[in-house]
Amino acid sequence: MEDYGDDLLNDLASSEDETETETHKLNEIVNTGVLGFSSRVLPLVPLLLKQVKYYTNEEEMDYLELIDDGTENKEYKFILHINEVSHNIREEVEELDSIIKSQYKVVFPELETLIKNPVDYVRIVKLIQGNLNNIKDFEVQLQTILPNEKVLLVLMAALQQERKNEELDDTIPNVNWQEISVLCNNLLELEDLIAQLNNFISVKLLKFAPNVTELIGPIATSQLLLAVGSLKQLAQTPSCNIPSLGMKEMSSSTTSNNVTHNTKRNTGYLYHTPLVQYLPNDVVKQAMRILSGKIVLAARIDLAKGSSDGTIGRKYSIDVQSKLEKLLTPPENVGDKALPIPIDKKSKKRGGKRFRKMKERMGMSELRKAQNKMAFGKQEDTIMDSFGEEIGLGMSKGVKGINTNTGAVMSKGLANRLKKLELLGKSANDLDLSFKESQLVNGISRKRKNDGQAHNVKPKKLKNTEK
Amino acid sequence: MGSIFLPNLRTGWHVDQAILLEDDRLVIIRFGRASNRECMLMDEYLFQIAEKVKNFAAIYLCDIDDVPDFNQMYELYDPCTVMFFYRNKHMMCDFGTGNNNKLNFPIHDKQELIDIIETIYRGAIKGKGLVISPVDYSSVRRQ
């Protein structure tokens, strides 16, 4: 943070030369702290406010410049710096708050639990200080700070505390009211500064990137712009990269095997936007995905200077919210689905032309059927196959007609070979045994072949597999 | 938990009516003692499948101490016995255990139970009195 303070000082000093002397003066003031607290931001307040005022009043802005290359523009730079400052201011507010609480504890310990908001707390402390017994006098003033029921709570708690103190005969220990009130003023001043800065940023960004601002708020918008560099670059960033912008622990968790390893992925700027922050863990990833898609779209609209009043951004925001609502609704509790009644239905498939054809194709040929039959009182003709097995021919000799249902086509090679054999003459005796056998088995084929229609003959191979 | 949610048949008359009045569904009655561990487990499984098989089977419970009417007739001596009926007819199932009248051993698988019920239902609508269980339990260790 120290580095940052110096950075900012240098930065601001260089941006406006006239403030240089002031910053030196301020540097001297920095070290004068109260109750061990020395602020790094407080001395910068006047400077910051001055800048804010300067830029707020500056009406003529070249936004084109911002779009093209934001790094050159001083105001843009200042806006980006405010992000860092506001982070530091928050840290300091927390620090101040804890110091004030530890100081005020001795007077009114219960107030801490009643009032969570540091600003309200500090205002009450400033108001009542040690006068717990006269607390009723402050009722009207308290009502301006707190809602009525809270006022009642504080009053009752204060009176109770007072009684307790009386019982114990405990006088309020010496508290340096002056120092406390200084701290209180500091805190209020810082809070005021935050509000002013936020206001400034939102006003500026509303002009600059109205749709993105409408969607995720000015702070996150400026953070994202800071991370990517400019609106143009934001519009060009793939939406899947946006959740990882502004991640802090990435480098530390990878380099050292820390125990505090971050289990969640992509806890960047987007993760800390109010829209995502309070979502349950299981939808965060999806919410960021939805949101970052819309951010890029909105950035493109802003870049094209469309919808300058932010209506589309607002529409996107509503869309995203409705989507998130849908994500958050619990799934409908559907009971077990009853099984269907286990009735075995008959297959609806009956015969038909195509089915019959298929059956015929797979079925036995007439020839094969005939081969399986035997004539009474006659010796069966047999042949020997290449394995030396005797194959009976049955009554296949007289069968006519060829099974055309098989759709078998003779290959060109086979047709050629058969043709050659034919050309060699009818010297069938010279042919090898298997061929002869096949000729015998389909006697019809020989007849056909003799007619010169060899290509219609069933291939030899098919016949053999049929056995 | 199953013994609470499944319908309990409190008297013999209820048992009779349950068997008689169901027209197109299998009636499955668990005879046993809800306090028994084995019986509790069976109840649990029956309860878990009751919703799934509701289209073709109705599951009831019956305490054999409260309703002793059937103990002798059906030989209900085990801590947990599951019996099947269809249109007032007792359905038998060959589990391979030797006793086809009832399911009196623990089954620790919901799908197996569903398969058995489906098989019995298929047999029942075809008018069979005895069906063969899809799983053979002859080698399953008896407790």
XYZ file of C-alpha atoms in Angstrom:
610
model
C 0.000 0.000 0.000
C 2.876 2.295 0.755
C 4.146 1.833 -2.731
C 0.790 2.634 -3.998
C 0.530 5.867 -2.033
C 3.827 6.993 -3.464
C 2.783 5.890 -6.891
C -0.382 7.809 -6.743
C 1.365 10.837 -5.383
C 3.892 10.720 -8.157
C 1.207 10.100 -10.641
C -0.967 12.907 -9.569
C 2.010 15.169 -9.177
C 3.141 14.510 -12.673
C -0.324 14.925 -14.030
C -0.603 18.371 -12.539
C 2.559 20.221 -11.894
C 1.049 22.803 -9.622
C 0.182 20.201 -7.025
C 3.751 19.130 -6.596
C 4.454 21.426 -3.711
C 1.273 20.371 -2.026
C 2.162 16.718 -2.174
C 5.417 17.376 -0.413
C 3.590 19.180 2.303
C 1.168 16.319 2.563
C 3.923 13.794 2.855
C 5.016 15.490 6.038
C 1.573 15.315 7.516
C 1.261 11.634 6.847
C 3.328 10.587 9.804
C 1.355 12.434 12.438
C -0.959 9.670 13.545
C -3.505 9.264 16.287
C -3.629 6.169 18.500
C -1.100 4.359 16.380
C -3.057 4.994 13.246
C -1.524 6.852 10.412
C -3.471 7.154 7.249
C -1.915 6.985 3.834
C -5.008 8.009 1.988
C -6.286 10.883 4.105
C -3.534 13.274 3.083
C -4.433 12.590 -0.509
C -8.068 13.457 -0.022
C -7.866 17.110 -0.987
C -5.793 16.198 -3.991
C -8.206 13.538 -5.107
C -11.191 15.765 -4.599
C -9.505 18.459 -6.553
C -8.905 16.092 -9.413
C -12.438 14.797 -9.239
C -13.730 18.330 -9.371
C -11.408 19.160 -12.217
C -12.525 16.263 -14.322
C -16.166 16.574 -13.402
C -16.229 20.100 -14.650
C -14.383 19.260 -17.779
C -17.255 18.912 -20.161
C -15.412 18.561 -23.399
C -14.161 15.033 -23.598
C -12.731 13.224 -26.483
C -14.218 9.832 -26.013
C -12.897 8.639 -29.285
C -9.498 8.884 -27.780
C -10.598 6.670 -24.947
C -11.905 4.118 -27.280
C -8.856 3.964 -29.407
C -6.213 3.828 -26.748
C -7.211 4.598 -23.203
C -3.714 4.682 -21.828
C -2.985 8.072 -23.332
C -5.836 9.906 -21.709
C -5.220 11.433 -18.300
C -8.781 11.389 -17.182
C -9.156 7.786 -18.170
C -6.010 7.021 -16.246
C -7.427 8.818 -13.258
C -10.610 6.791 -13.398
C -8.598 3.630 -13.447
C -6.519 4.804 -10.529
C -9.594 5.471 -8.490
C -10.190 1.742 -8.446
C -6.996 1.139 -6.602
C -7.545 4.067 -4.299
C -11.027 2.926 -3.373
C -9.649 -0.471 -2.478
C -7.088 1.147 -0.200
C -9.680 3.428 1.308
C -11.813 0.413 2.168
C -8.896 -1.196 3.922
C -8.304 1.918 5.911
C -11.928 2.265 6.849
C -11.801 -1.257 8.232
C -8.677 -0.479 10.182
C -10.151 2.700 11.605
C -13.323 0.888 12.478
C -11.505 -1.754 14.456
C -9.443 0.875 16.312
C -12.519 2.871 17.229
C -14.337 -0.228 18.330
C -11.481 -1.349 20.528
C -11.402 2.094 22.110
C -15.119 2.404 22.635
C -15.521 -1.120 23.941
C -14.743 -0.059 27.492
C -17.645 2.385 27.430
C -20.392 0.499 25.624
C -19.400 -3.014 24.539
C -22.833 -3.992 23.292
C -23.047 -1.316 20.655
C -20.600 -3.246 18.512
C -22.986 -6.177 18.230
C -26.039 -3.979 17.695
C -24.667 -1.821 14.915
C -22.775 -3.593 12.196
C -22.415 -0.738 9.783
C -19.171 1.128 10.590
C -20.567 4.486 9.494
C -23.610 4.254 11.737
C -21.451 2.989 14.543
C -19.066 5.910 14.274
C -21.871 8.425 14.071
C -23.421 7.042 17.237
C -20.088 7.040 19.018
C -19.564 10.628 18.050
C -23.022 11.504 19.228
C -23.277 9.867 22.617
C -19.635 9.477 23.589
C -19.627 8.673 27.310
C -23.063 9.996 28.194
C -24.816 6.687 28.594
C -26.995 7.902 31.449
C -28.310 10.794 29.411
C -28.931 8.692 26.352
C -32.604 9.591 26.272
C -31.641 13.091 25.306
C -30.137 11.830 22.090
C -33.194 9.928 20.993
C -34.260 12.361 18.327
C -30.771 12.616 16.922
C -30.413 8.844 16.944
C -33.598 8.574 14.964
C -31.962 10.470 12.148
C -29.211 7.855 11.993
C -31.067 4.631 12.703
C -34.513 3.168 12.119
C -36.840 3.445 15.100
C -36.593 -0.125 16.309
C -32.798 0.055 16.284
C -32.937 3.275 18.269
C -34.998 1.486 20.877
C -32.492 -1.353 20.989
C -29.588 1.015 21.442
C -31.385 2.977 24.139
C -32.251 -0.124 26.126
C -28.803 -1.569 25.777
C -27.249 1.718 26.845
C -29.453 1.989 29.952
C -28.675 -1.583 30.869
C -24.996 -0.924 30.460
C -25.311 2.163 32.616
C -26.978 0.147 35.381
C -24.294 -2.472 35.165
C -21.635 0.148 35.473
C -23.367 1.592 38.525
C -23.674 -1.797 40.174
C -20.024 -2.504 39.701
C -19.313 1.035 40.807
C -17.309 1.222 37.701
C -16.534 4.665 36.518
C -15.860 5.001 32.887
C -12.151 4.720 32.371
C -10.285 7.576 30.914
C -10.958 7.677 27.257
C -9.359 10.215 25.020
C -12.508 11.566 23.428
C -10.591 13.963 21.329
C -8.574 11.235 19.682
C -11.600 9.064 19.162
C -13.506 11.872 17.572
C -10.537 12.571 15.308
C -10.603 8.961 14.186
C -14.350 9.097 13.772
C -14.049 12.169 11.620
C -11.360 10.461 9.582
C -13.575 7.475 8.969
C -16.518 9.602 7.970
C -14.310 11.595 5.699
C -13.064 8.436 4.020
C -16.587 7.143 3.600
C -17.571 10.418 2.082
C -14.615 10.186 -0.246
C -15.633 6.707 -1.348
C -19.100 7.954 -2.076
C -17.771 10.869 -4.065
C -15.378 8.737 -6.017
C -18.078 6.194 -6.777
C -20.356 8.940 -7.860
C -17.669 10.394 -10.067
C -16.871 7.070 -11.655
C -20.471 6.206 -12.234
C -21.165 9.551 -13.823
C -18.145 9.247 -16.073
C -18.722 5.640 -16.981
C -22.377 6.248 -17.629
C -21.270 8.480 -20.410
C -18.435 6.286 -21.493
C -19.840 2.771 -21.217
C -23.500 3.122 -20.263
C -24.591 -0.404 -21.096
C -21.789 -2.223 -19.333
C -22.258 0.062 -16.345
C -25.952 -0.695 -16.240
C -25.156 -4.376 -16.313
C -22.494 -4.743 -13.627
C -22.210 -1.357 -11.967
C -19.585 1.364 -12.275
C -16.977 -0.174 -9.982
C -16.767 -3.510 -11.736
C -16.888 -1.764 -15.096
C -13.917 0.397 -14.274
C -12.085 -2.615 -12.868
C -12.630 -4.569 -16.034
C -11.588 -1.634 -18.180
C -8.477 -1.302 -16.068
C -7.714 -4.974 -16.508
C -8.093 -5.118 -20.280
C -6.933 -1.603 -21.080
C -9.755 -0.060 -23.054
C -13.325 -0.442 -24.076
C -12.263 -1.654 -27.476
C -10.204 -4.381 -25.949
C -13.022 -5.306 -23.597
C -15.301 -5.670 -26.582
C -12.734 -7.891 -28.227
C -12.068 -10.053 -25.207
C -13.605 -13.516 -25.475
C -16.325 -13.764 -22.881
C -14.767 -16.855 -21.359
C -11.748 -14.785 -20.327
C -13.687 -12.174 -18.434
C -14.247 -14.104 -15.173
C -10.511 -14.589 -14.790
C -9.732 -10.895 -15.014
C -8.497 -9.531 -11.728
C -7.621 -12.801 -10.092
C -5.190 -12.266 -7.287
C -4.063 -15.618 -5.980
C -3.190 -17.138 -9.283
C 0.534 -16.546 -9.174
C 0.945 -17.257 -5.465
C -0.936 -20.521 -5.538
C 1.026 -21.828 -8.464
C 4.469 -20.852 -7.300
C 4.206 -21.878 -3.668
C 2.242 -24.764 -2.323
C 0.197 -22.634 0.002
C -2.201 -24.217 2.442
C -4.710 -21.513 1.631
C -5.074 -22.813 -1.845
C -7.947 -21.247 -3.637
C -10.468 -23.941 -4.379
C -12.691 -21.705 -6.457
C -11.664 -20.831 -9.934
C -11.921 -17.405 -11.424
C -12.405 -15.241 -8.375
C -11.769 -12.038 -10.241
C -13.562 -8.737 -10.514
C -16.657 -10.334 -11.879
C -16.816 -12.734 -8.958
C -16.938 -9.805 -6.567
C -19.729 -7.923 -8.280
C -22.857 -7.718 -6.154
C -24.782 -9.724 -8.729
C -22.505 -12.747 -8.415
C -21.079 -12.341 -4.946
C -24.068 -13.546 -2.965
C -24.939 -16.470 -5.179
C -24.464 -20.008 -3.900
C -21.263 -21.632 -5.061
C -22.811 -24.131 -7.407
C -24.321 -21.519 -9.691
C -21.493 -19.000 -9.525
C -19.666 -20.503 -12.454
C -22.745 -20.481 -14.645
C -23.758 -17.031 -13.488
C -20.366 -15.659 -14.432
C -20.587 -17.337 -17.785
C -23.983 -15.777 -18.473
C -22.892 -12.413 -17.195
C -19.603 -12.265 -19.047
C -21.320 -13.064 -22.325
C -23.639 -10.123 -21.798
C -20.769 -7.888 -20.710
C -18.957 -8.390 -23.972
C -22.152 -7.745 -25.921
C -22.804 -4.602 -23.931
C -19.212 -3.486 -24.452
C -19.629 -3.881 -28.185
C -22.810 -1.845 -28.087
C -20.992 0.833 -26.125
C -18.131 0.762 -28.547
C -20.542 1.276 -31.408
C -22.158 4.072 -29.385
C -25.518 2.399 -29.527
C -28.121 2.740 -26.811
C -26.359 5.645 -25.111
C -28.944 5.770 -22.332
C -28.105 2.220 -21.270
C -31.478 0.689 -22.032
C -29.976 -2.392 -23.606
C -27.662 -2.785 -20.650
C -30.648 -2.615 -18.351
C -32.461 -5.161 -20.469
C -29.461 -7.474 -20.303
C -29.330 -7.009 -16.588
C -32.959 -8.048 -16.265
C -32.313 -10.999 -18.557
C -29.377 -12.132 -16.484
C -31.348 -11.780 -13.294
C -34.248 -13.807 -14.590
C -31.838 -16.466 -15.783
C -30.186 -16.567 -12.390
C -33.559 -16.875 -10.744
C -34.277 -19.852 -12.921
C -30.948 -21.344 -11.976
C -31.670 -20.865 -8.320
C -35.089 -22.458 -8.302
C -34.808 -25.980 -6.914
C -35.581 -28.819 -9.310
C -39.079 -30.149 -9.251
C -39.387 -33.199 -7.083
C -40.415 -35.889 -9.508
C -41.100 -39.238 -7.957
C -40.148 -42.584 -9.363
C -41.718 -43.159 -12.724
C -43.849 -46.229 -12.728
C -42.742 -49.040 -15.001
C -44.992 -50.042 -17.878
C -47.140 -53.123 -17.528
C -45.033 -56.077 -18.684
C -47.343 -57.495 -21.307
C -45.650 -59.417 -24.093
C -47.188 -58.066 -27.252
C -46.951 -60.043 -30.420
C -44.666 -58.644 -33.013
C -46.635 -56.477 -35.395
C -44.423 -57.572 -38.285
C -46.088 -59.939 -40.646
C -45.172 -61.117 -44.117
C -45.011 -58.995 -47.222
C -43.324 -58.886 -50.546
C -40.038 -57.737 -49.274
C -40.020 -60.082 -46.309
C -40.852 -63.062 -48.580
C -38.081 -62.094 -50.963
C -35.647 -61.965 -48.099
C -36.707 -65.354 -46.869
C -36.334 -66.788 -50.355
C -32.879 -65.376 -50.663
C -31.824 -67.036 -47.452
C -33.769 -70.213 -48.067
C -32.754 -73.499 -49.656
C -32.553 -73.688 -53.391
C -34.595 -76.193 -55.341
C -31.424 -77.942 -56.309
C -30.296 -78.325 -52.728
C -33.692 -79.623 -51.757
C -33.538 -82.144 -54.530
C -30.067 -83.152 -53.520
C -31.339 -84.028 -50.097
C -33.943 -86.387 -51.491
C -33.281 -89.988 -52.368
C -34.997 -92.191 -54.856
C -36.242 -95.590 -53.706
C -34.448 -98.666 -54.902
C -31.792 -96.847 -56.902
C -28.193 -96.305 -56.195
C -27.379 -92.684 -55.575
C -24.834 -90.907 -57.744
C -21.977 -89.587 -55.718
C -18.964 -87.436 -56.289
C -15.826 -86.921 -54.268
C -14.961 -83.456 -53.078
C -11.467 -82.092 -52.694
C -11.265 -83.329 -49.107
C -11.923 -86.846 -50.219
C -15.436 -86.875 -48.877
C -18.165 -88.543 -50.711
C -21.096 -86.306 -51.550
C -24.377 -87.756 -52.578
C -26.222 -86.060 -55.383
C -29.651 -87.360 -54.423
C -32.358 -86.540 -56.907
C -30.670 -83.354 -58.092
C -30.031 -84.689 -61.567
C -33.392 -83.907 -63.026
C -34.007 -80.539 -61.426
C -34.640 -77.660 -63.722
C -34.711 -73.960 -63.059
C -32.200 -71.928 -61.176
C -32.746 -70.037 -57.986
C -32.721 -66.448 -59.164
C -33.809 -65.060 -55.850
C -30.366 -65.019 -54.361
C -29.389 -62.012 -56.376
C -25.949 -63.502 -56.775
C -23.883 -61.953 -59.529
C -20.882 -63.571 -61.053
C -17.739 -61.554 -60.770
C -16.042 -60.394 -63.949
C -12.988 -62.479 -63.172
C -14.970 -65.618 -62.813
C -16.911 -64.909 -65.983
C -13.688 -64.420 -67.893
C -12.202 -67.585 -66.528
C -15.264 -69.534 -67.526
C -15.160 -68.043 -70.969
C -11.532 -69.042 -71.355
C -12.329 -72.575 -70.305
C -15.038 -72.642 -72.867
C -12.648 -71.459 -75.532
C -10.285 -74.232 -74.592
C -12.922 -76.523 -75.857
C -15.072 -78.918 -74.082
C -12.133 -80.621 -72.531
C -13.818 -80.656 -69.211
C -11.833 -83.700 -68.273
C -8.708 -81.595 -67.986
C -10.256 -79.249 -65.500
C -9.507 -79.527 -61.885
C -11.636 -81.631 -59.686
C -13.461 -78.893 -57.840
C -14.592 -77.247 -61.005
C -15.875 -80.493 -62.335
C -17.662 -81.109 -59.128
C -19.326 -77.748 -59.235
C -20.406 -78.430 -62.763
C -21.978 -81.615 -61.615
C -23.678 -80.079 -58.657
C -25.371 -77.454 -60.719
C -26.063 -79.348 -63.806
C -28.310 -76.587 -65.004
C -25.492 -74.148 -65.040
C -23.667 -76.289 -67.535
C -26.680 -76.209 -69.747
C -26.867 -72.469 -69.486
C -23.224 -72.145 -70.167
C -23.612 -74.119 -73.281
C -26.215 -71.623 -74.309
C -23.609 -68.963 -73.999
C -25.134 -67.243 -70.984
C -22.364 -67.930 -68.603
C -22.813 -64.735 -66.660
C -26.152 -65.901 -65.330
C -24.621 -68.883 -63.676
C -24.191 -68.917 -59.973
C -20.600 -68.536 -58.951
C -18.835 -71.663 -57.950
C -17.822 -70.208 -54.653
C -21.360 -69.533 -53.536
C -22.339 -73.062 -54.280
C -19.596 -74.452 -52.184
C -20.523 -72.372 -49.162
C -24.025 -73.612 -49.379
C -23.019 -77.063 -48.315
C -39.621 -46.611 6.991
C -41.204 -48.845 4.382
C -43.468 -50.435 6.953
C -45.013 -47.048 7.716
C -45.760 -45.966 4.206
C -46.965 -49.209 2.684
C -50.587 -50.072 3.381
C -50.962 -52.351 6.351
C -53.654 -55.021 6.431
C -54.911 -55.132 9.986
C -57.341 -58.030 9.944
C -57.929 -61.210 8.042
C -60.875 -59.551 6.365
C -58.648 -56.806 5.044
C -56.266 -59.396 3.642
C -59.122 -61.201 1.928
C -60.528 -58.013 0.497
C -57.146 -56.915 -0.765
C -56.689 -60.194 -2.600
C -60.259 -60.342 -3.869
C -60.811 -56.807 -5.015
C -57.740 -56.306 -7.104
C -58.770 -57.064 -10.653
C -55.890 -56.476 -12.942
C -52.898 -56.207 -10.666
C -50.756 -58.632 -8.827
C -51.291 -58.507 -5.070
C -48.109 -58.864 -3.113
C -48.432 -59.373 0.604
C -45.537 -59.371 2.960
C -46.389 -61.497 5.977
C -43.979 -60.921 8.811
C -43.006 -58.944 11.881
C -42.105 -55.303 11.271
C -39.774 -55.410 14.255
C -37.575 -58.041 12.691
C -34.408 -56.860 10.983
C -34.751 -59.055 7.928
C -38.355 -58.036 7.593
C -37.469 -54.364 7.902
C -34.999 -54.694 5.067
C -37.556 -56.426 2.900
C -40.093 -53.701 3.712
C -37.583 -51.116 2.700
C -36.971 -52.725 -0.667
C -40.657 -53.267 -1.239
C -41.361 -49.654 -0.408
C -38.686 -48.485 -2.787
C -40.126 -50.430 -5.702
C -43.799 -49.948 -4.806
C -44.037 -46.749 -6.804
C -42.351 -48.311 -9.813
C -44.505 -51.397 -10.051
C -47.775 -49.710 -9.135
C -49.156 -50.247 -12.635
C -49.162 -54.002 -12.306
C -48.709 -54.821 -8.640
C -50.081 -53.680 -5.304
C -47.913 -54.234 -2.281
C -49.397 -54.737 1.181
C -47.982 -55.578 4.556
C -49.475 -57.883 7.093
C -48.263 -58.574 10.614
C -48.445 -62.283 11.370
C -48.869 -61.611 15.088
C -51.791 -59.230 14.578
C -53.376 -61.404 11.899
C -52.689 -65.034 12.759
C -55.538 -66.280 10.525
C -53.300 -67.319 7.675
C -50.325 -68.588 9.596
C -51.390 -72.177 9.483
C -52.838 -72.211 6.012
C -49.863 -70.512 4.391
C -47.312 -71.908 6.822
C -46.077 -68.500 7.809
C -43.300 -69.321 10.210
C -40.497 -67.233 8.785
C -39.823 -63.713 9.992
C -40.551 -62.436 6.499
C -42.626 -64.086 3.803
C -43.726 -62.522 0.566
C -46.656 -64.071 -1.255
C -48.169 -63.302 -4.636
C -51.815 -63.397 -5.672
C -53.637 -62.652 -8.860
C -57.404 -62.521 -9.053
C -57.839 -64.464 -5.870
C -55.424 -67.075 -7.066
C -52.232 -67.889 -5.308
C -49.298 -67.488 -7.690
C -46.432 -69.864 -7.282
C -42.918 -69.173 -8.379
C -40.049 -71.598 -8.701
C -37.152 -69.866 -7.008
C -35.072 -73.012 -6.962
C -35.342 -73.156 -3.182
C -37.803 -75.993 -3.079
C -40.636 -73.870 -1.771
C -42.593 -72.494 -4.695
C -45.377 -71.082 -2.581
C -43.621 -68.029 -1.240
C -40.566 -65.873 -1.181
C -39.129 -66.427 2.262
C -35.515 -65.474 1.830
C -33.961 -62.028 1.719
C -33.419 -60.366 -1.618
C -31.085 -57.423 -1.528
C -31.603 -56.127 -5.006
C -34.476 -53.970 -6.103
C -34.146 -54.888 -9.747
C -34.276 -58.592 -8.922
C -37.487 -58.002 -7.018
C -38.962 -56.084 -9.932
C -37.917 -58.848 -12.321
C -39.596 -61.477 -10.170
C -42.787 -59.431 -9.931
C -42.831 -58.856 -13.672
C -42.287 -62.525 -14.382
C -45.079 -63.549 -12.068
C -47.364 -60.946 -13.611
C -46.615 -62.197 -17.099
C -47.383 -65.739 -16.035
C -50.509 -64.641 -14.201
C -52.109 -62.866 -17.139
C -51.453 -65.945 -19.248
C -53.322 -68.018 -16.703
C -50.360 -69.865 -15.337
C -50.263 -70.854 -11.705
C -46.542 -71.463 -11.518
C -43.783 -69.443 -13.086
C -40.063 -69.875 -13.017
C -38.116 -67.150 -11.334
C -35.711 -65.255 -13.600
C -32.999 -65.813 -11.025
C -32.254 -69.134 -9.433
C -31.896 -68.884 -5.682
C -30.962 -72.482 -4.987
C -27.373 -71.514 -4.285
C -28.161 -68.381 -2.288
C -27.112 -68.856 1.300
C -30.013 -69.001 3.683
C -29.698 -67.007 6.846
